[in-house]
XYZ file of C-alpha atoms in Angstrom:
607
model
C -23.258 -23.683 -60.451
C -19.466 -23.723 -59.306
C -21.002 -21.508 -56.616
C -22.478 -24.027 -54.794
C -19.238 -25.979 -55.204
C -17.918 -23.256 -52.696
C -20.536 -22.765 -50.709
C -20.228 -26.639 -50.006
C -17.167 -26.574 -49.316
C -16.755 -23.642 -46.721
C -19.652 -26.018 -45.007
C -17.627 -29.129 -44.816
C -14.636 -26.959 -43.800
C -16.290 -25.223 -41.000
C -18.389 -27.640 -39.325
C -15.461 -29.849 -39.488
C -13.572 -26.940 -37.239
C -16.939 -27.422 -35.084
C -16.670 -30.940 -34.662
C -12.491 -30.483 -33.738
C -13.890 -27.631 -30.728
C -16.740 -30.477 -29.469
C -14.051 -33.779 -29.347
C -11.519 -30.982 -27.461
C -14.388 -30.908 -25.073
C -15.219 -34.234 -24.892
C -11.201 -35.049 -24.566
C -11.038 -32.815 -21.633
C -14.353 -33.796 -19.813
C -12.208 -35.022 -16.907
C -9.771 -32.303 -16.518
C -9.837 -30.083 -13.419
C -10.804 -26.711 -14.190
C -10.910 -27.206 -17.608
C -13.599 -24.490 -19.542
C -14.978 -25.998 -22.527
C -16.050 -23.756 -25.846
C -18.483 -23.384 -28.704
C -18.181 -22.386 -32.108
C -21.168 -20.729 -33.612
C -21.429 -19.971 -37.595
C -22.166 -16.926 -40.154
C -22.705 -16.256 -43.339
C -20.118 -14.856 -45.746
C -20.441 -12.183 -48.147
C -23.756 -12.468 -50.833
C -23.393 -11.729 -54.431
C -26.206 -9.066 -55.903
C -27.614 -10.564 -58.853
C -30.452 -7.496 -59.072
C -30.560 -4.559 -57.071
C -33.850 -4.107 -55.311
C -36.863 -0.935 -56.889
C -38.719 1.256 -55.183
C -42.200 1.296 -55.815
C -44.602 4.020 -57.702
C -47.845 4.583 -58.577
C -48.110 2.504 -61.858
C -45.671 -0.529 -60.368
C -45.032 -2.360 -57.597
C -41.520 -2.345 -55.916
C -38.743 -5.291 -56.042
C -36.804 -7.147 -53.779
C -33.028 -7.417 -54.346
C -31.630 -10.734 -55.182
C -28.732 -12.258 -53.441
C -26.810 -15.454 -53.848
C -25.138 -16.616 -50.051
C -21.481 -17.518 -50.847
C -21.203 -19.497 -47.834
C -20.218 -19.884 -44.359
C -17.612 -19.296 -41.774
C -16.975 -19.911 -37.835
C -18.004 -16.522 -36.199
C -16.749 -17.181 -33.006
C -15.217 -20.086 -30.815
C -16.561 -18.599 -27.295
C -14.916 -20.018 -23.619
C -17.491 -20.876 -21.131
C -15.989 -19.786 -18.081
C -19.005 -20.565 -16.077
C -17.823 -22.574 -12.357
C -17.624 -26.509 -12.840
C -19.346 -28.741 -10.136
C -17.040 -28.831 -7.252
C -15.860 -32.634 -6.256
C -14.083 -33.453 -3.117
C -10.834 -35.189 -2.517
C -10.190 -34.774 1.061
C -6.505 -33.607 0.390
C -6.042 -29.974 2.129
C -3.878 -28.310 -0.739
C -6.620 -29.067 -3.092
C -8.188 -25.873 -3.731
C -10.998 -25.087 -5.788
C -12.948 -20.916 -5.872
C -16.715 -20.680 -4.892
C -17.658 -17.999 -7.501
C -15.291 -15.400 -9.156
C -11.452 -15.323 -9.450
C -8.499 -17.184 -10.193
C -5.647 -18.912 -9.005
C -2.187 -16.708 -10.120
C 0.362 -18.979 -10.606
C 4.288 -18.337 -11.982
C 7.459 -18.564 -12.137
C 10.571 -16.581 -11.771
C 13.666 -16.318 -14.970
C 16.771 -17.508 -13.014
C 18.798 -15.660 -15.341
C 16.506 -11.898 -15.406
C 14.608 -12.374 -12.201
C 11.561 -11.457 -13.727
C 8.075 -13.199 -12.864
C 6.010 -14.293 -15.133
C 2.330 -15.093 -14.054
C -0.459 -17.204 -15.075
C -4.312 -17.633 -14.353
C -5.433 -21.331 -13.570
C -8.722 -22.741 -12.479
C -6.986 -25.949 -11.246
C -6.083 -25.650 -7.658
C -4.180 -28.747 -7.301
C -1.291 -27.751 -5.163
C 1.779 -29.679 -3.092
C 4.860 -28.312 -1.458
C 7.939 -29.092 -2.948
C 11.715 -29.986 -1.723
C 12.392 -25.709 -1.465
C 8.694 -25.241 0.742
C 7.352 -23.626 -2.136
C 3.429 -23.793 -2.917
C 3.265 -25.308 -6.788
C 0.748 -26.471 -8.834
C 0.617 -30.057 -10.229
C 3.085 -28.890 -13.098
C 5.592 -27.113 -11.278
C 4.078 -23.386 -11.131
C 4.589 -21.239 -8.114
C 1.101 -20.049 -6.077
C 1.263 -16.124 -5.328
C 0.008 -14.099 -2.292
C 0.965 -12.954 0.636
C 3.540 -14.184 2.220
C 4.151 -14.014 6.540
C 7.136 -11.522 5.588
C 7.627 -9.747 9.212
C 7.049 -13.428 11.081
C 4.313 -12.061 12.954
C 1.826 -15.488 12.688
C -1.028 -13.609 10.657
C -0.941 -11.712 7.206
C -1.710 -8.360 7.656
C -2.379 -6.960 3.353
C -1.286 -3.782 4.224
C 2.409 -5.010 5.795
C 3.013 -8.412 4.376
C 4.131 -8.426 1.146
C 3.384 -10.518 -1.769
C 4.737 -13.195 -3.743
C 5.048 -16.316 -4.388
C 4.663 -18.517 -1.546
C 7.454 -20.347 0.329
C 6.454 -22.375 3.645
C 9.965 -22.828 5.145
C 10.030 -21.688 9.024
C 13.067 -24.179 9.844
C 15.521 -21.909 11.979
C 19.395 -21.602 11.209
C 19.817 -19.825 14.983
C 19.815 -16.315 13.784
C 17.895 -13.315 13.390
C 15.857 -13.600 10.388
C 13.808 -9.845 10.886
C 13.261 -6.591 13.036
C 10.502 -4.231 12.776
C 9.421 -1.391 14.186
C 5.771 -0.946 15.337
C 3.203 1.063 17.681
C 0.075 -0.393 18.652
C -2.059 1.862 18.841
C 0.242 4.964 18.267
C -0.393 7.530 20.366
C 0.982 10.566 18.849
C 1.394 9.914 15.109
C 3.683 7.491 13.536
C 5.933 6.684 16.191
C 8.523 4.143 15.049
C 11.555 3.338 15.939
C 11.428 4.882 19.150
C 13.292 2.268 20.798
C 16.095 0.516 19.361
C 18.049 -3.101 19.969
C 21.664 -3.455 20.028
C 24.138 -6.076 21.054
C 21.682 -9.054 19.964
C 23.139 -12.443 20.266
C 21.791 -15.217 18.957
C 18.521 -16.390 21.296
C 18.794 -19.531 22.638
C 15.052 -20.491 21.639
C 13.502 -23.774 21.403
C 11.446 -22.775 18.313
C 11.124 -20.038 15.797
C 9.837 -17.159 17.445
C 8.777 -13.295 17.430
C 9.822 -11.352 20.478
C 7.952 -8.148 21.090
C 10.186 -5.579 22.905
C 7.250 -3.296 24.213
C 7.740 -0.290 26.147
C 5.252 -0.467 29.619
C 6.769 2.822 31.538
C 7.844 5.815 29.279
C 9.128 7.717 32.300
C 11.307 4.952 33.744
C 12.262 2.995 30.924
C 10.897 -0.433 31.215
C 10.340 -2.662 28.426
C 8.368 -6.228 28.441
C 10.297 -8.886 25.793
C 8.007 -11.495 25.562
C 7.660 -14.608 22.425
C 4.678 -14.668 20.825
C 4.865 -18.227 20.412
C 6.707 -19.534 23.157
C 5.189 -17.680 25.806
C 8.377 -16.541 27.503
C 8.460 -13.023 28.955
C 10.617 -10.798 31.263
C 10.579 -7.303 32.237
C 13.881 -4.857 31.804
C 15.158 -1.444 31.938
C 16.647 0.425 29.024
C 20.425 0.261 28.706
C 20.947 -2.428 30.646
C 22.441 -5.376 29.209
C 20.193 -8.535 28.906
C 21.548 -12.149 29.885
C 18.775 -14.965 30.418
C 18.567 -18.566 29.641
C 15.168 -18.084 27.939
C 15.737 -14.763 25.809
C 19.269 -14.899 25.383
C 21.758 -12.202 25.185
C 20.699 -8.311 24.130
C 20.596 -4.502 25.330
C 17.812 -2.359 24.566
C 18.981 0.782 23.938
C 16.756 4.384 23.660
C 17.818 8.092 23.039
C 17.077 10.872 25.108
C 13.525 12.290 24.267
C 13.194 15.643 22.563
C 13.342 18.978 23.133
C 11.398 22.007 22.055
C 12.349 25.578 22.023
C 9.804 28.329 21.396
C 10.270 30.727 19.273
C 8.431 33.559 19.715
C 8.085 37.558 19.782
C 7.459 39.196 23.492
C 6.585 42.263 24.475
C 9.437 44.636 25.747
C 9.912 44.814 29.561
C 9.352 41.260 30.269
C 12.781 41.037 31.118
C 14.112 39.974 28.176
C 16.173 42.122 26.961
C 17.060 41.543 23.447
C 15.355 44.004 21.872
C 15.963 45.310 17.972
C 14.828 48.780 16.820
C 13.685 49.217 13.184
C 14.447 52.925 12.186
C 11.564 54.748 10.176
C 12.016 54.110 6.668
C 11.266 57.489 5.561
C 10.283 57.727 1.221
C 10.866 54.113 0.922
C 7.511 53.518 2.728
C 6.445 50.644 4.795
C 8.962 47.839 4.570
C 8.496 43.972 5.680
C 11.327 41.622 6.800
C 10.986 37.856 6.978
C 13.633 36.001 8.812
C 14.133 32.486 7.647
C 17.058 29.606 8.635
C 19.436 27.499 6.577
C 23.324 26.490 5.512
C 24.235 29.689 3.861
C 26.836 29.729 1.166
C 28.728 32.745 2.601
C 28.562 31.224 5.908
C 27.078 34.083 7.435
C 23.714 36.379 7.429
C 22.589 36.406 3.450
C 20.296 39.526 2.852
C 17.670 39.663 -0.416
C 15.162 42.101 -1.450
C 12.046 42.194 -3.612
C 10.484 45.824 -3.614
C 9.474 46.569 -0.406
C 9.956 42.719 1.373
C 12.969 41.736 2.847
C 14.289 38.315 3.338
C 16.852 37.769 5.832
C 18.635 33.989 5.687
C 20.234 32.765 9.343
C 23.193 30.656 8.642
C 22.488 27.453 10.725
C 25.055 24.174 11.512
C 24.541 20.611 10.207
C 22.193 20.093 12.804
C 20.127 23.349 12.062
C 20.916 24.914 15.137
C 20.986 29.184 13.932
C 24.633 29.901 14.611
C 24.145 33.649 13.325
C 24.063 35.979 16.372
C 22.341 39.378 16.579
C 24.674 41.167 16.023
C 25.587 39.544 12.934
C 21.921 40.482 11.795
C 22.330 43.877 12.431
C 25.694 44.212 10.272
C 23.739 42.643 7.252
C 20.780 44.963 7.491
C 23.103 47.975 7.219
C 22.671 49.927 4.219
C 18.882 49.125 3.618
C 16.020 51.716 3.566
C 15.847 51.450 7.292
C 18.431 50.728 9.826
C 18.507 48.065 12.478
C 20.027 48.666 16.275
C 20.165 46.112 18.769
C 20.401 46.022 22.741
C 21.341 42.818 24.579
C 23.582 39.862 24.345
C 25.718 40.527 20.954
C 27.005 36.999 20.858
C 23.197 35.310 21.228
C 22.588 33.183 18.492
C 19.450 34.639 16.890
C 17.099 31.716 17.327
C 14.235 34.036 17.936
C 14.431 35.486 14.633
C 13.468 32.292 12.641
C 9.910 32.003 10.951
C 8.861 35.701 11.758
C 7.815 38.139 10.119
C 8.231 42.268 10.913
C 6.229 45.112 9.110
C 8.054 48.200 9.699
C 5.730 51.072 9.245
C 6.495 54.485 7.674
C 6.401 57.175 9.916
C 7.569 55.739 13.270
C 10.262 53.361 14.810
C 9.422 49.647 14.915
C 10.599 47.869 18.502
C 11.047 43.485 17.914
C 11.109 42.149 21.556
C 12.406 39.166 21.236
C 12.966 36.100 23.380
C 15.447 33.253 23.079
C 14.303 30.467 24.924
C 13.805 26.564 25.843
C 13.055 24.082 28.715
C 13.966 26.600 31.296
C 13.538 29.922 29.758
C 10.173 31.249 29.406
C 8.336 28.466 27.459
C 9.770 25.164 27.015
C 8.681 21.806 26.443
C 9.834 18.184 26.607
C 8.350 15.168 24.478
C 7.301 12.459 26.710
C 6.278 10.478 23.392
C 8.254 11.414 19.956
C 9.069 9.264 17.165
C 11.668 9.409 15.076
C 12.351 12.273 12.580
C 11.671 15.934 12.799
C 8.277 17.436 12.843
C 6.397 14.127 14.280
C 4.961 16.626 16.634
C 4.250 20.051 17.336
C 2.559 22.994 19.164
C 0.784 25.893 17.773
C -0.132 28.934 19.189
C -3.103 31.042 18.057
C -4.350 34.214 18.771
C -8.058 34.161 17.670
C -8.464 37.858 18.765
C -11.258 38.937 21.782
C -13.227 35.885 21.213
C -10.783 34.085 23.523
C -11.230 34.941 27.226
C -9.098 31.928 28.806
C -5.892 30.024 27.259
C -7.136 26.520 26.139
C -5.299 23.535 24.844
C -6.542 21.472 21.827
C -4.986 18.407 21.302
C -5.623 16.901 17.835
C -3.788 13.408 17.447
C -0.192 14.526 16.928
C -0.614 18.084 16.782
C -1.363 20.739 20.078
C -3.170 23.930 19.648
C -2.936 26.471 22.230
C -5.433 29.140 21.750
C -4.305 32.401 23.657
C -6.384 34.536 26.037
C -6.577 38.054 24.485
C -8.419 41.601 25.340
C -11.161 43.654 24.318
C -8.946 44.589 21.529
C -8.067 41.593 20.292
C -4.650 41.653 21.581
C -3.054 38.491 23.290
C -3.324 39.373 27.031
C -2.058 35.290 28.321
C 0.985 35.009 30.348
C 3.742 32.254 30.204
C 2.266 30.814 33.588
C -1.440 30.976 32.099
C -0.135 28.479 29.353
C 1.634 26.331 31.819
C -1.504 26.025 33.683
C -3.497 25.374 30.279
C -1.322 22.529 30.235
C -1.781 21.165 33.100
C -6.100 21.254 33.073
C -5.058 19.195 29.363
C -4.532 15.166 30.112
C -3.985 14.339 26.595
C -1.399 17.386 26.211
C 1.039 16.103 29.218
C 0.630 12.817 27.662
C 2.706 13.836 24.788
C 4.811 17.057 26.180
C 5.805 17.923 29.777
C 6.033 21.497 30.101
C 8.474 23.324 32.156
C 7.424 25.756 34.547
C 8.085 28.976 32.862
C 11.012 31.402 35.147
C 9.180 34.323 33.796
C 5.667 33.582 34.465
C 4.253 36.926 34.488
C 5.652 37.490 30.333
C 2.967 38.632 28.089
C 2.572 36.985 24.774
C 2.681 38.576 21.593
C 1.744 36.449 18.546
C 1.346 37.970 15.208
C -0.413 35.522 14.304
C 0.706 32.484 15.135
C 3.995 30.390 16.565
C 4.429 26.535 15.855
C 7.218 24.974 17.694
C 8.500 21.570 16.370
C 10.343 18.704 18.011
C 13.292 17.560 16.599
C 16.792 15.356 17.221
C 15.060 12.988 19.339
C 13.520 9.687 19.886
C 12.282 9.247 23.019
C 10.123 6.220 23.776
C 6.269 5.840 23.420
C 4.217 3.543 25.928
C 3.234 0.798 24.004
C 5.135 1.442 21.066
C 7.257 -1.585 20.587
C 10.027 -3.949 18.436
C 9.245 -7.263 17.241
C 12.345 -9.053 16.224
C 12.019 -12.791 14.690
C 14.526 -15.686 15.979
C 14.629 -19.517 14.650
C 16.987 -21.864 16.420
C 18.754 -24.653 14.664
C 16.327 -27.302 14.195
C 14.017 -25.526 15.339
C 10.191 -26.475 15.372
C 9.109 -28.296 12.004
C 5.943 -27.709 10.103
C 3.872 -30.543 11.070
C 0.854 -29.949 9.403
C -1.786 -27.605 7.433
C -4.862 -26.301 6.473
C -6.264 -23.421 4.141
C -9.613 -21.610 5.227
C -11.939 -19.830 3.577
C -10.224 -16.397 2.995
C -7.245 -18.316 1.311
C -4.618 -18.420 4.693
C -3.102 -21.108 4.793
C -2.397 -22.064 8.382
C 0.670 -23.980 10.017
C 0.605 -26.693 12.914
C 4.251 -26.999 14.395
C 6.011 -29.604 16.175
C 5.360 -27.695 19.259
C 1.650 -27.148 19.364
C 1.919 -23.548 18.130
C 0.025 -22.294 15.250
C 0.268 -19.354 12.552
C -0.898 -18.028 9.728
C 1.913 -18.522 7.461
C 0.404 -17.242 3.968
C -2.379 -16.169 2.368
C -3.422 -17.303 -1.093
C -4.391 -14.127 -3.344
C -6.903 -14.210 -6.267
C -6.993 -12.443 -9.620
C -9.901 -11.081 -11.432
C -9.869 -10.211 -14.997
C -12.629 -7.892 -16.196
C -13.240 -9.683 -19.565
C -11.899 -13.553 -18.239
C -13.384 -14.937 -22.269
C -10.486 -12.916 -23.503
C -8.047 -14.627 -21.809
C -5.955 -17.089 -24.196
C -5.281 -21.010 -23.146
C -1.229 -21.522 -23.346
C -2.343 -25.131 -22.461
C -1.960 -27.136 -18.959
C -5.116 -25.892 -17.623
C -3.241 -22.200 -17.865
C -4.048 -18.967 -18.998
C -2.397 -15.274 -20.152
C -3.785 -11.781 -20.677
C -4.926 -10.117 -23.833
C -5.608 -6.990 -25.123
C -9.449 -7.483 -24.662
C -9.314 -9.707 -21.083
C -7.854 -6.607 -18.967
C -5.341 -6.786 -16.291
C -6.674 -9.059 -12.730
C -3.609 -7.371 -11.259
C -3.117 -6.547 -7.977
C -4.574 -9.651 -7.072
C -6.835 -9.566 -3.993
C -7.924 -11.753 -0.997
C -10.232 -14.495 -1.494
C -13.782 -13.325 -0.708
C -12.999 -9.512 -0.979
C -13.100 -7.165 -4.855
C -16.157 -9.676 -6.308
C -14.248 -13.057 -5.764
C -15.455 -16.412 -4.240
C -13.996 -17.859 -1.280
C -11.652 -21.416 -1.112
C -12.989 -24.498 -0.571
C -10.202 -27.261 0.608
C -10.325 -30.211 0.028
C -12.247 -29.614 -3.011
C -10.999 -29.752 -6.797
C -13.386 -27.994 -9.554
C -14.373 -30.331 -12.239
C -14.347 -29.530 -16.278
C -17.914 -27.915 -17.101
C -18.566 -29.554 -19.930
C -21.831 -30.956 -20.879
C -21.877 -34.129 -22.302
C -25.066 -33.737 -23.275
C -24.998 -30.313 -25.021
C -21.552 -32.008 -26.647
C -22.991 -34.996 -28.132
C -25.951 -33.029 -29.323
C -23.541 -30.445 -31.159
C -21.763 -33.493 -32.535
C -24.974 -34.873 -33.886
C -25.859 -31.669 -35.244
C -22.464 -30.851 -36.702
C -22.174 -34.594 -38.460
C -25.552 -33.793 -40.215
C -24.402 -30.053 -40.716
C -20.980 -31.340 -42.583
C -23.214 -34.561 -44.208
C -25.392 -32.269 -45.653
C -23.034 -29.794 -47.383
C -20.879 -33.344 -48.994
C -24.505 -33.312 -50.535
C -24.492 -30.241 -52.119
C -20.909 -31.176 -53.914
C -22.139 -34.517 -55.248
C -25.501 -32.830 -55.866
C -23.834 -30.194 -57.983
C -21.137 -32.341 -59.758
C -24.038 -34.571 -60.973
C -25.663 -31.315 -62.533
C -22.557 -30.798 -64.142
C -22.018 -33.913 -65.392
C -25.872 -33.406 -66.757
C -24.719 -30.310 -68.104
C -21.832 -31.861 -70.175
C -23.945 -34.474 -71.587
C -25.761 -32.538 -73.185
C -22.728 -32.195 -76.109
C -23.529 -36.228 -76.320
């Protein structure tokens, strides 16, 4: 009998943790994106009072019998189902069409760490400091107009929480480089601005410094916002009422040297002879560049390969002559002589590779040359940093009856003419003329007519020649520098569309993009846990909804202004779990009074 007492008991307990869950609801029927819950029930554990039989052939089998020993809540579940959207009118009242939620935070003045929240309510103001906040102080996140450009670009602005201050102090808040479109790889900072003043603009503005002659060096400043242009040569200092005060300044573009094997008699005559090496059979020796320690040629040897280390200046310029090569080679299975220029610096050398073959003398012609010389380019269009660009040149073997030029985005490809026998058979003047039948290939190099033109090519099996310690300009490749003046346009007004950017009138007329409101989307959003004003925090079940994305985009709904969403609770659904939960708890204060009156029976009985 005391049984029952229990079983009562865990019902009046249970269903009176039921009826707290439906008056939360019911409390909360007004709140803006408030999710509402439900608390469903199970059984506890049941006591075996006889184990159940199997039956056989003379008996029939037996059920077990169990006694329940009550109840307990199973589960009090979030509905996280989208509340009916009502409208308001008031711009920064946002409220998500579909999937997603609002991140909201705030940053530890003491650490500097954020800490971030999910919210349904998209009630938002802008406060004294321009930041975005929600009704209870909490900073919105996104993506924030970082480079002052007038439009958020994902993949360059970056994000945080938002701040909608574009009052000037008259200086310059920002400078970066660009290329639009690039034209041979990632070409920034080509050009560069010195000697900026402060601009004597009416507004806050972005000035685009954009190169429109390459050869010349003209560059267009004009502000995106104000309209204001004017044309002007590199190096030259700027003074004008509308742009104020400034010199654009660019280096001199890049140079290429080619270094490359040719074929004695050419008329180049630094020549070195590898001696047979006899017993020690065939030998290979691969040149390479770089600061030595010794400060001079550095010699190593593995078996039967050779590597030979130029010494090279900070610049890595090969400082180590010929001579100097020859000297280090001494005492090595096979000797080294050289005929030319002693005091050359061995340029040629680098990145190649010499089998010398038992039995007979090896001649290396080599040539040491540059814009000028045999081959030589100069980069019309080079960013900054080594390697941005550079020509390659192939010998695919008798397949290739004419010298052609590939060009391939930032890289050239010059496939030699060769013979019947597969040997390279092009000239230096054949590969100036591939050049010039090649539009796209004079748009990024100009070559120099070569002063030996009838030089025949030997590549073993191919040459690459990079551009370095340069930065020429690029046509169209551009600076965009951002300038405010002192009291400078206000913020006069603004509005939030559909993908979340929220969009700035100014005093002037002119109008930006000045943020964009991100969205977060847990994978599991019922295991998120309520910290209370309308907020929620991660779990170990709800998953991560960071990086946030844009609204609309990775299975979230878009913004609606002017719109607030509205609790989902059901009044109906809650005042028919109420009714069921009073009878629920009523029923199980029967079973106590019900039982103690048995008891009391029971004790009678001794009367």
């Amino acid at each position: 009998m005391l049984r029952s007492f229990y079983a009562g008991i865990s019902g009046l307990r249970n269903h009176q943790q039921a009826m707290d869950v439906v008056g939360n609801n019911l409390s909360n029927v007004n709140t803006t994106g408030y999710k509402s819950s439900r608390t469903t029930f199970m059984d506890t554990l049941s006591q075996t009072v006889s184990g159940a039989r199997a039956g056989n052939a003379s008996t029939g089998g037996q059920n077990a019998m169990q006694v329940g020993l009550g109840m307990t809540v199973a589960a009090i579940d979030r509905d996280m189902n989208q509340g009916a959207l009502q409208s308001t009118g008031r711009t920064l009242d946002m409220a998500i069409e579909g999937e997603g939620w609002f991140v909201v935070g705030e940053t530890n003045p003491l650490s500097g760490t954020d800490t971030y929240y999910y919210t349904r309510a998209g009630s938002f103001f802008v406060d004294d400091q321009a930041n975005l906040v929600s009704s209870n102080g909490d900073m919105l996140y996104g993506w924030v107009d970082t480079d002052s450009s007038g439009s958020i670009d994902a993949s360059r602005d970056e994000m945080g929480f938002i701040n909608l201050d574009r009052r000037g102090d008259g200086a310059i808040t920002n400078a970066l480089a660009s290329s639009t479109p690039p034209i041979s790889g990632p070409n920034l900072g080509d050009a560069s601005i010195s000697d900026i003043s402060t601009l004597t603009t009416t507004a806050s503005d972005t000035w685009r410094v954009e190169n429109i002659n390459a050869e010349q060096g003209w560059f267009r400043v004009s502000g995106a916002r104000s309209g204001v242009i004017g044309t002007f040569a590199y190096d030259t200092p700027v003074n004008d009422s509308r742009l104020g005060n400034f010199n654009i300044a660019m280096n001199p573009p890049a140079q290429a040297r080619l270094v490359t094997p040719f074929a004695s008699g050419d008329g180049i005559d630094e020549v070195l002879t590898f001696s047979d090496p006899g017993a020690a059979g065939d030998q290979t020796i691969t040149f390479v560049s770089g600061v030595t320690a010794s400060g001079g040629v550095e010699i190593s040897t593995l078996g039967s390969t050779t590597t030979v280390t130029l010494n090279t200046d900070a610049d890595g310029v090969v400082v180590s002559t010929f001579e100097d090569v020859v000297g280090a080679l001494t005492g090595l299975p096979y000797t080294a002589s050289f005929a030319g220029t002693p005091n050359s610096a061995a340029n040629a050398l680098v990145n190649r590779v010499v089998s010398v073959n038992a039995g007979a003398p090896t001649d290396f012609g080599l040539g040491d040359v540059g814009p000028g010389g045999v081959l030589g380019w100069t980069a019309n269009e080079f960013g900054a940093g080594a390697n941005d660009l550079n020509i390659t040149l192939v010998n695919r073997g008798a397949q290739q009856i004419q010298t052609e030029v590939v060009v391939d985005g930032a890289s050239i490809t010059v496939y030699l003419k060769a013979n019947s026998a597969g040997a390279v058979s092009a000239t230096a003047q054949e590969v100036y003329d591939a050049f010039g039948r090649s539009p796209e290939a004079l748009a990024l190099v100009t070559m120099d007519a070569p002063s030996a033109a009838d030089a025949d090519l030997v590549v073993e099996p191919f040459t690459q020649v990079f551009f370095s310690d340069g930065a020429g300009a690029n046509l169209g490749d551009y600076f965009t520098f951002t300038t405010t003046a002192p009291g400078g346009a206000n913020l006069q007004s603004i509005s939030v569309n559909r993908e979340g950017g929220v969009i700035g009138v100014f005093e002037n007329g002119t109008t930006e993009e000045l943020a964009r409101v991100a969205l977060a989307k847990p994978p599991n959003p019922q295991g998120l846990l309520a910290v209370g004003q309308g907020k929620f925090v991660e779990s170990p079940v709800s998953g991560s909804g960071f990086p946030p994305v844009a609204a609309g985009t990775g299975g979230t709904g878009g913004i609606a202004s002017g719109f607030l969403e509205m609790s989902n609770v059901d009044l109906t659904r809650e005042f028919t779990d109420m009714i069921v939960n009073q009878r629920g708890f009523q029923a199980n204060s029967r079973i106590i009074t019900t039982s103690d009156e048995m008891l009391q029976e029971l004790l009678a009985l001794k009367r």
